[in-house]
Short mmCIF file of C-alpha atoms in Angstrom, two decimals:
data_model
loop_
_atom_site.label_atom_id
_atom_site.label_comp_id
_atom_site.label_asym_id
_atom_site.label_seq_id
_atom_site.Cartn_x
_atom_site.Cartn_y
_atom_site.Cartn_z
CA MET A 998 -2.00 -26.61 -1.77
CA GLY A 999 -2.41 -25.19 -5.26
CA PHE A 1000 -0.52 -24.87 -8.54
CA THR A 1001 0.22 -21.84 -10.72
CA PHE A 1002 0.99 -21.91 -14.44
CA ILE A 1003 2.11 -18.73 -16.26
CA ASN A 1004 2.66 -18.38 -20.00
CA ASN A 1005 4.00 -15.07 -21.37
CA LYS A 1006 4.22 -14.72 -25.15
CA SER A 1007 5.38 -11.73 -27.19
CA ALA A 1008 6.93 -11.06 -30.60
CA GLU A 1009 10.43 -11.40 -29.07
CA THR A 1010 10.12 -14.35 -26.71
CA THR A 1011 7.90 -16.92 -25.03
CA ASN A 1012 8.25 -17.92 -21.37
CA SER A 1013 6.32 -20.64 -19.58
CA SER A 1014 6.67 -21.70 -15.97
CA TRP A 1015 4.69 -23.52 -13.32
CA SER A 1016 5.08 -23.94 -9.61
CA PRO A 1017 3.25 -25.35 -6.58
CA ALA A 1018 1.55 -22.71 -4.44
CA PRO A 1019 1.40 -24.00 -0.85
CA LYS A 1020 -0.07 -22.00 2.01
CA MET A 1021 0.09 -22.80 5.72
CA LEU A 1022 -1.93 -21.18 8.48
CA LEU A 1023 -1.62 -21.95 12.19
CA GLY A 1024 -3.73 -20.19 14.82
CA TYR A 1025 -4.10 -20.44 18.58
CA ASP A 1026 -6.26 -18.61 21.12
CA LEU A 1027 -4.05 -17.56 24.03
CA ALA A 1028 -7.03 -16.32 26.04
CA LYS A 1029 -10.60 -15.19 25.50
CA ASN A 1030 -9.46 -11.88 24.01
CA GLN A 1031 -6.00 -12.83 22.71
CA SER A 1032 -4.89 -14.86 19.69
CA ILE A 1033 -1.77 -15.60 17.71
CA ARG A 1034 -1.51 -16.71 14.08
CA LEU A 1035 1.36 -17.83 11.86
CA GLN A 1036 1.02 -17.74 8.09
CA SER A 1037 3.45 -18.84 5.36
CA SER A 1038 2.93 -19.01 1.61
CA PHE A 1039 4.81 -19.46 -1.64
CA THR A 1040 3.51 -17.88 -4.86
CA MET A 1041 4.75 -17.07 -8.34
CA HIS A 1042 4.20 -13.71 -10.05
CA SER A 1043 4.44 -12.52 -13.63
CA ALA A 1044 5.50 -9.16 -15.04
CA SER A 1045 2.78 -6.80 -16.24
CA SER A 1046 2.22 -6.32 -19.95
CA GLU A 1047 3.58 -2.78 -19.63
CA ALA A 1048 6.81 -4.03 -18.04
CA MET A 1049 7.32 -6.51 -20.90
CA SER A 1050 6.35 -4.13 -23.71
CA SER A 1051 9.07 -3.02 -26.16
CA ASN A 1052 7.29 0.28 -26.85
CA VAL A 1053 9.59 3.28 -26.39
CA VAL A 1054 8.47 6.66 -25.04
CA GLN A 1055 10.49 9.86 -24.70
CA VAL A 1056 10.37 11.04 -21.09
CA VAL A 1057 12.64 14.09 -21.42
CA PRO A 1058 15.55 14.82 -23.80
CA ASN A 1059 18.14 12.04 -23.48
CA ILE A 1060 15.87 9.88 -21.30
CA VAL A 1061 13.52 7.22 -22.73
CA GLN A 1062 11.35 4.55 -21.13
CA TYR A 1063 10.62 1.03 -22.35
CA GLY A 1064 9.85 -2.44 -21.06
CA ASN A 1065 11.84 -5.67 -21.11
CA PRO A 1066 10.24 -8.54 -23.07
CA HIS A 1067 12.76 -11.02 -21.60
CA LEU A 1068 11.53 -10.67 -18.02
CA LYS A 1069 10.89 -13.93 -16.20
CA THR A 1070 8.41 -14.75 -13.48
CA TYR A 1071 9.58 -14.35 -9.91
CA LYS A 1072 8.78 -16.13 -6.65
CA LEU A 1073 7.51 -14.72 -3.36
CA PHE A 1074 8.09 -16.40 0.01
CA HIS A 1075 5.73 -14.64 2.45
CA ASN A 1076 5.76 -15.15 6.22
CA ASN A 1077 3.92 -13.27 8.94
CA LEU A 1078 3.20 -13.65 12.63
CA GLN A 1079 0.06 -11.92 13.92
CA TYR A 1080 -0.94 -11.13 17.50
CA SER A 1081 -4.35 -9.74 18.42
CA PHE A 1082 -5.63 -8.37 21.71
CA ASN A 1083 -8.90 -6.62 22.51
CA ASN A 1084 -10.98 -5.59 25.48
CA LYS A 1085 -13.28 -2.75 26.46
CA TYR A 1086 -10.55 -0.11 26.22
CA PHE A 1087 -8.08 -1.47 23.66
CA ASP A 1088 -8.21 -3.11 20.27
CA PHE A 1089 -4.68 -4.05 19.24
CA ASN A 1090 -3.39 -5.99 16.24
CA THR A 1091 0.25 -6.39 15.21
CA VAL A 1092 1.74 -8.31 12.28
CA ALA A 1093 5.47 -8.98 11.85
CA PHE A 1094 6.27 -10.01 8.29
CA PHE A 1095 9.21 -11.07 6.15
CA ASN A 1096 9.15 -11.44 2.37
CA TYR A 1097 11.90 -12.97 0.23
CA MET A 1098 11.62 -12.51 -3.54
CA PRO A 1099 14.32 -14.12 -5.72
CA GLY A 1100 14.37 -12.77 -9.27
CA VAL A 1101 11.99 -9.93 -8.35
CA ILE A 1102 11.11 -7.46 -11.11
CA ASN A 1103 12.27 -3.88 -10.49
CA GLN A 1104 12.50 -0.67 -12.48
CA PHE A 1105 15.82 1.18 -12.79
CA PHE A 1106 17.72 3.87 -14.71
CA ILE A 1107 20.25 2.32 -17.10
CA ASN A 1108 22.82 3.57 -19.63
CA ASP A 1109 21.61 3.17 -23.20
CA ALA A 1110 23.60 4.38 -26.25
CA ASN A 1111 25.04 7.54 -24.67
CA ALA A 1112 21.66 8.33 -23.09
CA TYR A 1113 19.64 7.16 -20.11
CA ALA A 1114 16.64 4.87 -20.06
CA ILE A 1115 14.06 3.68 -17.55
CA SER A 1116 13.56 -0.05 -17.90
CA TYR A 1117 12.93 -3.27 -15.97
CA GLU A 1118 15.12 -6.17 -14.88
CA ASN A 1119 14.98 -9.34 -12.82
CA SER A 1120 17.08 -8.48 -9.78
CA LYS A 1121 18.93 -11.20 -7.87
CA TYR A 1122 16.60 -10.88 -4.90
CA SER A 1123 14.75 -8.46 -2.67
CA THR A 1124 13.74 -8.71 1.00
CA GLN A 1125 11.03 -6.85 2.89
CA LEU A 1126 11.01 -6.75 6.68
CA GLY A 1127 8.33 -4.88 8.57
CA LEU A 1128 5.89 -4.58 11.43
CA GLN A 1129 2.27 -3.55 10.91
CA ILE A 1130 0.61 -2.08 14.00
CA SER A 1131 -3.05 -1.11 14.04
CA GLY A 1132 -5.69 -0.63 16.67
CA SER A 1133 -7.70 1.80 18.73
CA VAL A 1134 -7.73 3.21 22.25
CA LYS A 1135 -11.04 4.05 24.00
CA PRO A 1136 -10.35 5.87 27.29
CA PHE A 1137 -13.99 5.67 28.44
CA GLY A 1138 -14.63 2.16 27.22
CA ASN A 1139 -17.13 3.32 24.58
CA SER A 1140 -17.26 5.32 21.33
CA LEU A 1141 -17.43 8.72 23.04
CA LEU A 1142 -13.72 9.14 22.36
CA ALA A 1143 -11.42 6.89 20.35
CA LEU A 1144 -7.96 7.15 18.81
CA LYS A 1145 -7.31 4.82 15.88
CA THR A 1146 -3.71 4.27 14.82
CA TYR A 1147 -1.98 2.60 11.87
CA LEU A 1148 1.83 2.29 11.77
CA LEU A 1149 3.90 0.37 9.23
CA PRO A 1150 7.70 0.52 9.58
CA VAL A 1151 9.31 -1.26 6.61
CA SER A 1152 12.88 -1.98 5.51
CA ILE A 1153 13.53 -3.04 1.89
CA HIS A 1154 16.83 -4.43 0.59
CA THR A 1155 17.41 -5.21 -3.10
CA LYS A 1156 20.45 -6.84 -4.73
CA ARG A 1157 20.72 -6.11 -8.46
CA GLU A 1158 22.21 -8.36 -11.15
CA ASN A 1159 25.27 -6.05 -11.43
CA GLY A 1160 26.01 -6.60 -7.74
CA THR A 1161 24.93 -3.20 -6.40
CA SER A 1162 22.59 -3.00 -3.41
CA MET A 1163 19.69 -0.64 -2.79
CA ASN A 1164 17.99 0.05 0.53
CA SER A 1165 14.82 1.88 1.51
CA GLN A 1166 13.25 2.44 4.93
CA TYR A 1167 10.06 4.25 5.86
CA ILE A 1168 7.27 4.34 8.47
CA SER A 1169 3.85 4.65 6.87
CA ASN A 1170 1.26 6.04 9.28
CA ASN A 1171 -2.33 7.16 9.68
CA PHE A 1172 -4.30 8.46 12.69
CA VAL A 1173 -8.02 9.04 13.30
CA LEU A 1174 -9.47 10.83 16.33
CA SER A 1175 -13.21 10.20 16.57
CA SER A 1176 -16.13 10.92 18.88
CA GLU A 1177 -19.63 9.44 18.69
CA TYR A 1178 -22.54 10.54 20.87
CA LYS A 1179 -26.02 9.22 20.12
CA ALA A 1180 -26.78 10.21 16.48
CA PHE A 1181 -23.86 12.64 16.13
CA SER A 1182 -20.27 11.75 15.22
CA ILE A 1183 -17.12 13.68 14.33
CA PHE A 1184 -13.82 12.44 12.88
CA TYR A 1185 -10.40 14.05 12.47
CA GLN A 1186 -7.90 12.25 10.22
CA PHE A 1187 -4.21 13.09 9.79
CA ASN A 1188 -0.86 11.56 8.87
CA PHE A 1189 2.83 12.34 8.42
CA PRO A 1190 3.79 11.79 4.74
CA VAL A 1191 6.87 9.65 4.10
CA PHE A 1192 8.84 8.68 1.00
CA ILE A 1193 7.87 5.21 -0.28
CA LEU A 1194 9.75 3.39 -3.05
CA THR A 1195 7.48 3.21 -6.12
CA GLY A 1196 9.09 2.01 -9.33
CA VAL A 1197 12.17 4.05 -10.16
CA PHE A 1198 11.34 6.91 -7.76
CA GLU A 1199 10.48 7.47 -4.12
CA ASN A 1200 7.11 9.21 -3.72
CA THR A 1201 5.40 10.60 -0.64
CA ASN A 1202 1.92 9.39 0.18
CA GLU A 1203 -0.84 11.99 0.13
CA ASN A 1204 -0.90 14.31 3.12
CA GLN A 1205 -4.05 14.11 5.24
CA ASN A 1206 -5.51 16.77 7.49
CA HIS A 1207 -9.28 16.22 7.22
CA ILE A 1208 -12.28 16.69 9.49
CA PHE A 1209 -15.80 15.28 9.02
CA ALA A 1210 -19.08 15.36 10.96
CA LYS A 1211 -22.23 13.23 10.59
CA TYR A 1212 -25.73 13.32 12.03
CA LYS A 1213 -28.15 10.41 11.64
CA LEU A 1214 -31.91 10.95 11.80
CA LYS A 1215 -33.75 7.65 11.31
CA GLU A 1216 -32.90 6.57 7.72
CA TRP A 1217 -31.39 9.98 6.86
CA THR A 1218 -27.70 10.82 7.28
CA PHE A 1219 -26.39 14.39 6.98
CA SER A 1220 -22.65 14.89 6.61
CA ALA A 1221 -20.19 17.76 6.17
CA GLY A 1222 -16.44 18.05 6.23
CA MET A 1223 -13.28 19.77 5.14
CA TYR A 1224 -10.25 18.31 3.33
CA TRP A 1225 -6.69 19.60 3.80
CA VAL A 1226 -7.52 22.00 6.62
CA GLY A 1227 -5.05 24.90 6.45
CA HIS A 1228 -2.74 23.15 3.96
CA PRO A 1229 -2.81 22.35 0.22
CA ALA A 1230 -2.45 18.82 -1.05
CA GLU A 1231 1.25 18.13 -1.49
CA TYR A 1232 3.13 15.42 -3.39
CA LYS A 1233 6.91 14.91 -3.52
CA ALA A 1234 9.05 12.64 -5.67
CA ARG A 1235 12.78 11.99 -5.81
CA SER A 1236 15.25 9.55 -7.28
CA VAL A 1237 16.89 7.02 -4.97
CA GLN A 1238 20.42 7.66 -3.82
CA GLN A 1239 22.04 5.06 -6.10
CA ASP A 1240 20.28 6.20 -9.31
CA LEU A 1241 22.17 7.51 -12.35
CA VAL A 1242 19.77 10.46 -12.55
CA ASN A 1243 19.18 13.05 -9.83
CA PHE A 1244 15.50 13.97 -9.76
CA ASN A 1245 13.40 16.00 -7.32
CA ARG A 1246 9.86 17.34 -7.68
CA THR A 1247 7.33 18.97 -5.33
CA THR A 1248 3.71 19.54 -6.38
CA GLN A 1249 1.12 21.50 -4.40
CA ILE A 1250 -2.56 21.85 -5.31
CA HIS A 1251 -3.78 25.04 -3.65
CA ASN A 1252 -7.28 24.84 -5.15
CA ASN A 1253 -8.29 22.06 -2.76
CA LYS A 1254 -6.95 23.76 0.38
CA ASN A 1255 -9.81 23.95 2.93
CA MET A 1256 -12.07 22.05 0.52
CA LEU A 1257 -15.64 21.91 1.87
CA VAL A 1258 -17.83 18.86 1.23
CA ALA A 1259 -21.44 18.18 2.22
CA GLY A 1260 -23.74 15.24 1.67
CA ILE A 1261 -27.10 13.73 2.43
CA SER A 1262 -28.13 10.09 2.14
CA TYR A 1263 -31.20 7.95 2.73
CA ASP A 1264 -31.17 4.25 3.60
CA PHE A 1265 -33.83 2.35 1.62
CA SER A 1266 -32.94 -1.08 3.06
CA THR A 1267 -35.59 -3.04 4.92
CA GLY A 1268 -35.60 -6.17 7.03
CA LYS A 1269 -32.50 -7.67 8.57
CA LYS A 1270 -29.33 -5.82 7.57
CA ALA A 1271 -26.37 -7.90 6.50
CA GLN A 1272 -22.92 -7.14 5.19
CA ILE A 1273 -21.50 -9.10 2.27
CA GLN A 1274 -17.87 -8.91 1.23
CA ARG A 1275 -16.52 -10.48 -1.94
CA LYS A 1276 -12.88 -10.79 -2.89
CA LEU A 1277 -11.53 -11.72 -6.32
CA ASN A 1278 -7.96 -12.96 -6.58
CA ASN A 1279 -7.40 -11.52 -10.02
CA SER A 1280 -7.05 -8.09 -11.60
CA THR A 1281 -7.08 -6.62 -15.08
CA ALA A 1282 -3.57 -5.94 -16.39
CA PRO A 1283 -2.82 -2.43 -17.69
CA ALA A 1284 -2.52 -1.81 -21.41
CA ALA A 1285 0.94 -2.38 -22.87
CA THR A 1286 1.20 1.22 -24.09
CA PHE A 1287 2.58 4.44 -22.65
#
């Protein structure tokens, strides 16, 4: 159990709020190689300084962008159920999750003095329902051949203050085919880009079609690879169906098509090797300028 206090102050307004921040975690081992875990939490989140800034920027003629200094904090109810299974041939992990966010902060196109603007508002609520599936398959029970998979089907529903509803569905994905034999290893990574709701637009994630090879000789590691084999990097963006503005853009970077990379490294570490991971539950907010 914890507590969160947020105080937002600007030239236009001052908002203060506090809330308990409980978190519950229940886990149970079904068998030696199977486990199930239930997690629930309640947290409070504040708008970024950019979202609350009253600075105005011209995007294109008749379209401006600015923040909303009257934004309030919003709450997040997070729930997930995780199931894990692993043996010599399979490593499987699935997480079903549901998020409910009353008063969530979203970015929209709005009418503003016979023009259009991109700004922020506290929507009535938003829900996120999804299933995260990750794991690997090893047909020979070792690292000679392995297929690693990541799938994330998600459905998002948002109810705005004016009563309109917005929906977005996508299946994020990533695949890695790898082979390791003694000191030599090779990896092939690919995905199928999908449109993901980001702010006021839907953007595709970066296309992947990469291949890498490594060879380890004592403390030395030699590596080589190629990014975007046969295809340029491609990025797409579009407005959502309910937006006031119809926007579509496709960008391709042909200079990095078949991009070759090579590297060499030397491990200076001695003694017992250990891995240390640190996690900070804070982040630096972006500057309140455009």
